[in-house]
């Protein structure tokens, strides 16, 4: 499966990020391209342990079950999926600044390898393996890049 520990997929994500413009038209959702890039950073910060987001009660009930479907194949995430409040980005953002931050987080994710991720808790899915985190991060980045045609 595609994941953010595969060098080919990392290069693909980096190439696609480079094509985003501040005025890239969205295909769905409410975020601008700069806001979406800032949003993607929050996901990586969570994976890396920089930002602790408690698991929501509903996730405790069904998170492990839903995780199998969400991460079990290469099928892209559905459009307009709900987002936890901690992941919402308000206000205008500078795309160049947000892109550099995101690229740095991707580099840290890759450099840390699986050992840096094992057993971290996701805000909905709960505890995840390093492989699950790598798949989730690729799918999340892909989802928002597709949102802007990148």
Backbone as a chain_set.jsonl record, in Angstrom:
{"seq": "XXXXXXXXXXXXXXXXXXXXXXXXXXXXXXXXXXXXXXXXXXXXXXXXXXXXXXXXXXXXXXXXXXXXXXXXXXXXXXXXXXXXXXXXXXXXXXXXXXXXXXXXXXXXXXXXXXXXXXXXXXXXXXXXXXXXXXXXXXXXXXXXXXXXXX", "coords": {"N": [[0.822, -1.188, 0.0], [0.304, 2.311, -0.559], [2.358, 4.616, 1.147], [3.82, 6.875, 3.58], [6.387, 6.163, 4.153], [7.567, 5.182, 1.996], [9.946, 5.913, -0.367], [9.328, 6.628, -3.056], [6.643, 7.448, -2.932], [6.884, 9.581, -1.177], [8.417, 11.353, -2.716], [6.575, 11.791, -4.763], [4.478, 13.124, -3.363], [5.852, 15.429, -2.579], [6.369, 16.58, -5.107], [3.75, 17.077, -5.968], [2.885, 18.876, -4.004], [4.422, 21.066, -4.696], [3.1, 22.05, -6.888], [0.88, 23.422, -6.009], [-0.904, 26.499, -5.75], [-1.597, 29.699, -4.239], [-4.127, 30.432, -5.11], [-5.24, 28.097, -6.066], [-7.976, 26.325, -7.285], [-10.495, 24.847, -5.281], [-11.879, 21.571, -5.242], [-13.752, 20.544, -3.613], [-15.121, 21.077, -0.297], [-14.228, 23.625, 2.204], [-11.848, 24.91, 2.765], [-9.072, 27.025, 1.826], [-6.256, 26.652, -0.416], [-3.791, 27.337, 0.989], [-4.746, 27.088, 3.664], [-5.424, 24.375, 3.685], [-2.908, 23.192, 3.434], [-1.766, 23.985, 5.861], [-3.49, 22.572, 7.536], [-2.818, 19.934, 6.827], [-0.322, 19.836, 8.004], [-0.97, 19.796, 10.722], [-1.924, 17.198, 11.012], [0.446, 15.707, 10.6], [1.973, 16.721, 12.723], [0.564, 15.655, 14.843], [0.996, 12.905, 14.424], [3.749, 12.826, 14.835], [3.956, 13.423, 17.482], [4.149, 16.024, 18.313], [1.903, 17.457, 18.758], [-0.551, 16.813, 20.898], [-3.58, 15.319, 20.636], [-6.504, 14.563, 22.136], [-8.225, 11.41, 22.119], [-11.39, 11.206, 20.685], [-14.604, 10.489, 22.128], [-16.39, 9.066, 20.494], [-14.68, 7.943, 18.687], [-13.364, 6.155, 20.337], [-15.325, 4.257, 20.584], [-15.889, 3.307, 17.922], [-13.603, 3.655, 16.421], [-11.362, 1.73, 16.064], [-12.635, -0.183, 14.445], [-13.475, 1.298, 12.16], [-11.005, 2.124, 11.292], [-9.857, -0.111, 10.044], [-11.231, -0.195, 7.629], [-10.684, 2.33, 6.557], [-7.912, 2.358, 6.265], [-7.245, 0.035, 5.024], [-6.812, -0.356, 2.317], [-5.783, 1.071, -0.88], [-7.655, 2.898, -1.599], [-8.799, 6.191, -2.09], [-9.559, 8.703, 0.431], [-12.921, 9.661, 1.217], [-14.702, 12.507, -0.027], [-15.334, 15.529, 1.826], [-15.293, 14.531, 4.466], [-15.84, 14.401, 8.028], [-14.058, 16.607, 10.283], [-11.979, 16.82, 13.105], [-12.248, 19.401, 15.6], [-9.726, 20.384, 16.414], [-8.194, 20.194, 14.169], [-9.085, 22.027, 12.391], [-8.544, 24.927, 10.423], [-8.372, 28.326, 10.702], [-8.643, 31.642, 9.316], [-6.448, 33.582, 7.165], [-3.618, 32.218, 5.464], [-0.124, 31.993, 4.655], [0.952, 30.563, 1.779], [3.567, 29.766, 0.925], [5.049, 29.769, 3.327], [3.565, 27.899, 4.838], [3.852, 25.631, 3.225], [6.633, 25.145, 3.37], [6.867, 24.541, 6.089], [5.288, 22.185, 6.191], [6.771, 20.509, 4.456], [9.095, 20.237, 5.964], [8.06, 18.82, 8.159], [7.299, 16.465, 6.882], [9.846, 15.54, 6.157], [10.899, 15.066, 8.738], [9.149, 13.056, 9.588], [9.795, 10.982, 7.815], [12.558, 10.673, 8.369], [12.512, 9.902, 11.053], [11.478, 7.378, 10.944], [9.827, 4.14, 11.338], [10.101, 3.473, 14.092], [9.735, 5.818, 15.545], [7.045, 6.229, 15.547], [5.488, 4.124, 16.415], [2.759, 2.891, 18.196], [1.638, 5.354, 18.865], [-1.147, 7.481, 19.627], [-4.049, 8.133, 17.75], [-6.412, 10.753, 17.082], [-8.966, 9.849, 16.439], [-8.86, 7.103, 15.627], [-7.428, 5.834, 17.645], [-4.808, 3.913, 19.256], [-2.104, 3.287, 17.057], [-0.193, 1.428, 14.658], [3.149, 1.844, 13.357], [3.139, 1.402, 10.605], [0.423, 1.812, 10.005], [0.234, 4.544, 10.615], [1.924, 5.565, 8.618], [0.552, 4.891, 6.265], [-1.862, 6.259, 6.732], [-0.948, 8.956, 6.803], [0.021, 9.316, 4.177], [-2.399, 8.945, 2.759], [-3.948, 11.03, 3.798], [-2.524, 13.34, 3.014], [-2.627, 12.953, 0.224], [-5.408, 13.105, -0.149], [-6.025, 15.836, 0.396], [-4.386, 17.102, -1.462], [-5.55, 16.171, -3.823], [-7.938, 17.493, -3.485], [-7.381, 19.996, -4.404], [-6.68, 19.586, -6.996], [-4.073, 18.759, -7.347]], "CA": [[0.0, 0.0, 0.0], [1.032, 3.572, -0.588], [2.577, 5.131, 2.501], [4.804, 7.951, 3.661], [7.732, 5.645, 4.366], [8.048, 4.748, 0.695], [10.591, 7.079, -1.005], [8.631, 7.033, -4.276], [5.445, 8.193, -2.572], [7.327, 10.849, -0.596], [8.785, 12.214, -3.854], [5.315, 12.15, -5.43], [3.804, 14.124, -2.534], [6.639, 16.662, -2.674], [6.123, 17.148, -6.446], [2.381, 17.584, -6.012], [2.841, 20.08, -3.162], [5.062, 22.158, -5.431], [2.182, 22.58, -7.905], [-0.176, 24.229, -5.392], [-0.815, 27.949, -5.77], [-2.552, 30.251, -3.271], [-5.46, 30.52, -5.699], [-5.665, 26.818, -6.639], [-9.4, 26.14, -6.993], [-10.84, 23.615, -4.567], [-12.878, 20.713, -5.871], [-14.758, 20.34, -2.562], [-14.744, 21.595, 1.009], [-14.269, 25.055, 2.484], [-10.513, 25.477, 2.969], [-8.24, 27.481, 0.713], [-5.044, 25.826, -0.534], [-2.889, 27.552, 2.131], [-5.345, 26.501, 4.866], [-5.321, 22.914, 3.58], [-1.52, 22.821, 3.722], [-1.622, 24.116, 7.316], [-4.253, 21.444, 8.077], [-2.004, 18.725, 6.654], [0.75, 19.899, 9.009], [-1.521, 19.376, 12.023], [-1.934, 15.732, 11.0], [1.805, 15.208, 10.809], [2.371, 17.073, 14.092], [-0.069, 14.654, 15.704], [1.717, 11.638, 14.241], [5.104, 12.955, 15.379], [3.893, 13.673, 18.917], [4.306, 17.458, 18.586], [0.591, 17.971, 19.122], [-1.371, 15.746, 21.492], [-5.006, 15.539, 20.468], [-7.145, 13.431, 22.811], [-9.132, 10.605, 21.314], [-12.794, 11.535, 20.91], [-15.349, 9.356, 22.688], [-16.959, 8.273, 19.41], [-13.563, 7.174, 18.148], [-13.12, 5.031, 21.242], [-16.347, 3.245, 20.303], [-15.84, 2.693, 16.591], [-12.342, 3.956, 15.736], [-10.615, 0.57, 15.567], [-13.398, -0.822, 13.369], [-13.414, 2.167, 10.987], [-9.597, 2.164, 10.863], [-9.612, -1.224, 9.118], [-11.768, 0.178, 6.32], [-10.025, 3.545, 6.066], [-6.493, 2.134, 5.981], [-7.064, -1.326, 4.529], [-6.52, -0.421, 0.888], [-5.297, 2.332, -1.439], [-8.787, 3.739, -1.993], [-8.701, 7.533, -1.496], [-10.57, 9.12, 1.395], [-14.104, 10.294, 0.655], [-14.79, 13.964, 0.07], [-16.139, 16.152, 2.869], [-15.328, 13.767, 5.715], [-15.768, 15.312, 9.173], [-12.736, 16.912, 10.807], [-11.97, 17.219, 14.515], [-12.023, 20.849, 15.735], [-8.295, 20.69, 16.552], [-7.584, 20.158, 12.842], [-9.628, 23.113, 11.577], [-7.647, 26.067, 10.246], [-9.103, 29.565, 10.444], [-7.826, 32.778, 8.928], [-5.589, 33.487, 5.984], [-2.278, 31.647, 5.652], [0.835, 32.194, 3.578], [1.21, 29.245, 1.217], [5.001, 29.435, 0.917], [5.434, 29.457, 4.708], [2.911, 26.644, 5.229], [4.444, 24.535, 2.455], [7.949, 24.856, 3.949], [6.623, 23.851, 7.363], [4.823, 20.83, 5.888], [7.893, 19.737, 3.914], [9.961, 19.914, 7.104], [7.404, 17.761, 8.932], [7.431, 15.227, 6.093], [11.233, 15.101, 6.316], [11.028, 14.502, 10.094], [8.385, 11.806, 9.603], [10.596, 9.997, 7.09], [13.825, 10.451, 9.079], [12.254, 9.203, 12.312], [11.195, 5.99, 10.639], [8.752, 3.487, 12.07], [10.285, 3.438, 15.553], [9.257, 7.077, 16.131], [5.59, 6.314, 15.437], [4.822, 2.928, 16.944], [1.919, 2.989, 19.382], [1.059, 6.686, 19.112], [-2.61, 7.501, 19.589], [-4.716, 9.012, 16.801], [-7.565, 11.411, 17.702], [-10.175, 9.073, 16.195], [-8.603, 5.67, 15.518], [-6.76, 5.294, 18.829], [-3.414, 3.467, 19.059], [-1.824, 2.84, 15.699], [1.152, 0.951, 14.362], [3.919, 2.73, 12.482], [2.653, 1.197, 9.241], [-0.862, 2.495, 9.888], [0.508, 5.982, 10.554], [2.511, 5.892, 7.313], [-0.536, 4.816, 5.292], [-2.776, 7.366, 7.021], [-0.371, 10.241, 6.408], [-0.005, 9.395, 2.717], [-3.782, 9.104, 2.31], [-4.406, 12.357, 4.189], [-1.885, 14.297, 2.105], [-3.208, 12.716, -1.101], [-6.79, 13.602, -0.116], [-6.063, 17.294, 0.288], [-3.803, 17.503, -2.747], [-6.608, 15.949, -4.814], [-8.948, 18.538, -3.266], [-6.96, 21.173, -5.186], [-6.247, 19.164, -8.318], [-2.612, 18.559, -7.394]], "C": [[0.87, 1.257, 0.0], [1.152, 4.106, 0.835], [3.731, 6.126, 2.497], [6.179, 7.477, 4.124], [8.335, 5.108, 3.069], [8.651, 5.963, -0.026], [9.899, 7.555, -2.281], [7.391, 7.854, -3.961], [5.797, 9.541, -1.925], [7.688, 11.822, -1.719], [7.534, 12.681, -4.602], [4.597, 13.263, -4.668], [4.538, 15.461, -2.642], [6.404, 17.346, -4.032], [4.734, 17.782, -6.507], [2.228, 18.843, -5.155], [3.403, 21.288, -3.896], [4.124, 22.779, -6.461], [1.076, 23.445, -7.317], [0.135, 25.714, -5.508], [-1.802, 28.496, -4.732], [-3.982, 30.293, -3.794], [-5.902, 29.216, -6.376], [-7.129, 26.585, -6.284], [-9.66, 24.802, -6.3], [-11.943, 22.874, -5.32], [-14.032, 20.418, -4.903], [-14.256, 20.996, -1.287], [-14.742, 23.104, 1.085], [-12.902, 25.705, 2.591], [-9.911, 26.011, 1.674], [-7.023, 26.559, 0.647], [-4.077, 26.082, 0.624], [-3.437, 26.972, 3.445], [-5.227, 24.977, 4.845], [-3.899, 22.45, 3.887], [-1.248, 22.934, 5.219], [-2.334, 22.962, 8.027], [-3.463, 20.137, 7.966], [-0.876, 18.689, 7.673], [0.261, 19.442, 10.374], [-1.55, 17.851, 12.108], [-0.556, 15.149, 11.238], [2.316, 15.542, 12.204], [1.785, 16.08, 15.09], [0.682, 13.326, 15.626], [3.083, 11.674, 14.909], [5.125, 13.208, 16.883], [4.093, 15.127, 19.29], [3.012, 18.059, 19.125], [-0.239, 16.79, 19.624], [-2.836, 16.115, 21.367], [-5.719, 14.338, 21.083], [-8.101, 12.688, 21.878], [-10.574, 10.95, 21.688], [-13.557, 10.289, 21.354], [-15.92, 8.463, 21.598], [-15.884, 7.401, 18.754], [-13.225, 5.985, 19.022], [-14.097, 3.898, 20.978], [-16.126, 2.525, 18.976], [-14.524, 2.892, 15.849], [-11.59, 2.747, 15.211], [-11.317, -0.152, 14.407], [-13.283, -0.022, 12.069], [-11.996, 2.201, 10.415], [-9.304, 1.069, 9.843], [-10.098, -0.889, 7.717], [-11.025, 1.373, 5.722], [-8.603, 3.281, 5.598], [-6.211, 0.782, 5.34], [-6.751, -1.464, 3.061], [-6.049, 0.955, 0.411], [-6.43, 3.251, -1.9], [-8.671, 5.106, -1.315], [-9.818, 7.789, -0.489], [-11.727, 9.793, 0.66], [-14.038, 11.809, 0.844], [-15.65, 14.363, 1.261], [-16.303, 15.306, 4.131], [-15.233, 14.743, 6.89], [-14.34, 15.444, 9.701], [-12.862, 17.326, 12.267], [-11.662, 18.708, 14.618], [-10.545, 21.232, 15.818], [-7.575, 20.742, 15.205], [-8.086, 21.274, 11.933], [-8.675, 24.305, 11.566], [-8.489, 27.285, 9.887], [-8.131, 30.649, 10.006], [-6.966, 32.507, 7.702], [-4.216, 32.936, 6.372], [-1.424, 31.959, 4.437], [1.249, 30.83, 3.041], [2.68, 28.864, 1.276], [5.464, 29.028, 2.313], [4.842, 28.112, 5.148], [3.506, 25.448, 4.488], [5.807, 24.154, 3.023], [7.811, 24.115, 5.284], [6.222, 22.403, 7.113], [5.961, 19.965, 5.347], [8.869, 19.352, 5.02], [9.373, 18.797, 7.958], [7.469, 16.423, 8.192], [8.847, 14.682, 6.236], [11.453, 14.46, 7.688], [10.326, 13.158, 10.199], [9.213, 10.688, 8.97], [11.868, 9.657, 7.871], [13.628, 9.668, 10.368], [11.977, 7.73, 12.12], [10.09, 5.408, 11.515], [8.892, 3.545, 13.594], [9.729, 4.687, 16.236], [7.737, 7.151, 16.206], [4.847, 5.217, 16.188], [4.046, 3.226, 18.224], [1.351, 4.359, 19.689], [-0.454, 6.622, 18.919], [-3.113, 8.545, 18.586], [-5.992, 9.547, 17.454], [-8.883, 10.68, 17.464], [-9.921, 7.573, 16.277], [-8.003, 5.046, 16.769], [-5.332, 4.885, 18.511], [-3.243, 2.903, 17.653], [-0.395, 2.34, 15.586], [1.854, 1.978, 13.479], [3.445, 2.606, 11.033], [1.316, 1.898, 9.029], [-0.681, 4.007, 9.805], [1.036, 6.375, 9.176], [1.454, 5.862, 6.212], [-1.481, 6.002, 5.483], [-2.212, 8.694, 6.533], [-0.335, 10.38, 4.887], [-1.421, 9.693, 2.241], [-4.315, 10.497, 2.65], [-3.816, 13.428, 3.268], [-2.476, 14.18, 0.7], [-4.618, 13.308, -1.187], [-6.837, 15.112, -0.343], [-5.358, 17.806, -0.969], [-4.814, 17.286, -3.878], [-7.691, 17.017, -4.699], [-8.646, 19.772, -4.112], [-6.391, 20.788, -6.551], [-4.755, 18.941, -8.466], [-2.267, 17.08, -7.308]], "O": [[2.0, 1.261, 0.487], [0.204, 4.062, 1.62], [4.508, 6.207, 1.546], [7.04, 8.294, 4.45], [9.473, 4.639, 3.05], [7.945, 6.941, -0.271], [9.881, 8.754, -2.562], [7.111, 8.843, -4.638], [5.082, 10.526, -2.112], [7.303, 12.99, -1.673], [7.451, 13.835, -5.022], [4.156, 14.241, -5.273], [3.905, 16.508, -2.783], [6.255, 18.567, -4.087], [4.564, 18.883, -7.032], [1.52, 19.773, -5.541], [2.911, 22.405, -3.732], [4.331, 23.922, -6.868], [0.392, 24.143, -8.065], [1.286, 26.133, -5.382], [-2.758, 27.804, -4.383], [-4.936, 30.2, -3.021], [-6.838, 29.226, -7.176], [-7.494, 26.639, -5.11], [-9.114, 23.768, -6.685], [-12.815, 23.48, -5.944], [-15.14, 20.086, -5.323], [-13.102, 21.419, -1.208], [-15.191, 23.787, 0.164], [-12.797, 26.929, 2.518], [-10.198, 25.519, 0.582], [-6.793, 25.77, 1.563], [-3.576, 25.118, 1.203], [-2.677, 26.428, 4.246], [-4.961, 24.361, 5.877], [-3.711, 21.42, 4.534], [-0.574, 22.077, 5.79], [-1.824, 22.437, 9.017], [-3.444, 19.334, 8.899], [-0.513, 17.616, 8.154], [0.993, 18.775, 11.105], [-1.236, 17.279, 13.151], [-0.409, 14.195, 12.002], [3.02, 14.735, 12.811], [2.439, 15.712, 16.066], [0.966, 12.704, 16.65], [3.527, 10.679, 15.481], [6.193, 13.208, 17.495], [4.199, 15.443, 20.475], [3.032, 19.048, 19.858], [-0.581, 15.886, 18.862], [-3.281, 17.115, 21.931], [-5.559, 13.215, 20.606], [-8.698, 13.272, 20.974], [-10.929, 10.979, 22.867], [-13.193, 9.169, 20.994], [-15.94, 7.241, 21.745], [-16.147, 6.277, 18.326], [-12.843, 4.927, 18.52], [-13.755, 2.725, 21.124], [-16.17, 1.297, 18.908], [-14.348, 2.353, 14.757], [-11.213, 2.72, 14.04], [-10.661, -0.667, 13.5], [-13.026, -0.589, 11.007], [-11.812, 2.295, 9.202], [-8.576, 1.302, 8.878], [-9.458, -1.252, 6.73], [-10.771, 1.413, 4.518], [-8.135, 3.903, 4.644], [-5.051, 0.425, 5.136], [-6.455, -2.563, 2.592], [-5.933, 1.888, 1.206], [-6.174, 4.278, -2.528], [-8.467, 5.18, -0.103], [-10.881, 7.172, -0.549], [-11.536, 10.414, -0.385], [-13.394, 12.309, 1.766], [-16.567, 13.643, 1.656], [-17.342, 15.365, 4.788], [-14.613, 15.799, 6.765], [-13.528, 14.527, 9.584], [-13.753, 18.097, 12.623], [-10.895, 19.233, 13.81], [-10.157, 22.297, 15.339], [-6.469, 21.275, 15.112], [-7.575, 21.45, 10.827], [-8.076, 24.642, 12.587], [-9.223, 27.279, 8.899], [-6.936, 30.576, 10.295], [-6.788, 31.367, 7.272], [-3.729, 33.171, 7.478], [-1.933, 32.162, 3.334], [1.834, 30.028, 3.77], [3.005, 27.735, 1.645], [6.194, 28.048, 2.462], [5.531, 27.29, 5.753], [3.648, 24.37, 5.065], [6.112, 22.967, 3.148], [8.557, 23.176, 5.562], [6.753, 21.493, 7.749], [6.096, 18.806, 5.741], [9.411, 18.247, 5.007], [10.102, 17.924, 8.429], [7.671, 15.376, 8.808], [9.026, 13.478, 6.418], [12.119, 13.43, 7.792], [10.84, 12.229, 10.822], [9.318, 9.591, 9.518], [12.213, 8.484, 8.017], [14.478, 8.858, 10.739], [12.21, 6.923, 13.02], [9.497, 6.111, 12.332], [7.891, 3.656, 14.302], [9.298, 4.62, 17.387], [7.194, 8.043, 16.858], [3.685, 5.393, 16.552], [4.594, 3.74, 19.199], [0.645, 4.518, 20.685], [-0.964, 5.811, 18.147], [-2.657, 9.688, 18.581], [-6.59, 8.869, 18.29], [-9.833, 10.878, 18.221], [-10.679, 6.849, 16.922], [-8.069, 3.828, 16.933], [-4.711, 5.439, 17.604], [-4.084, 2.167, 17.137], [0.493, 2.772, 16.321], [1.216, 2.872, 12.923], [3.363, 3.605, 10.319], [1.099, 2.513, 7.984], [-1.356, 4.676, 9.023], [0.639, 7.404, 8.629], [1.461, 6.714, 5.323], [-1.855, 6.668, 4.517], [-2.93, 9.477, 5.911], [-0.63, 11.453, 4.362], [-1.628, 10.585, 1.418], [-5.061, 11.079, 1.862], [-4.53, 14.315, 2.801], [-2.787, 15.187, 0.065], [-4.973, 13.937, -2.184], [-7.601, 15.599, -1.177], [-5.724, 18.863, -1.483], [-4.923, 18.113, -4.783], [-8.294, 17.403, -5.701], [-9.558, 20.507, -4.491], [-5.699, 21.585, -7.184], [-4.229, 18.935, -9.579], [-1.09, 16.719, -7.331]]}, "num_chains": 1, "name": "protein.A"}
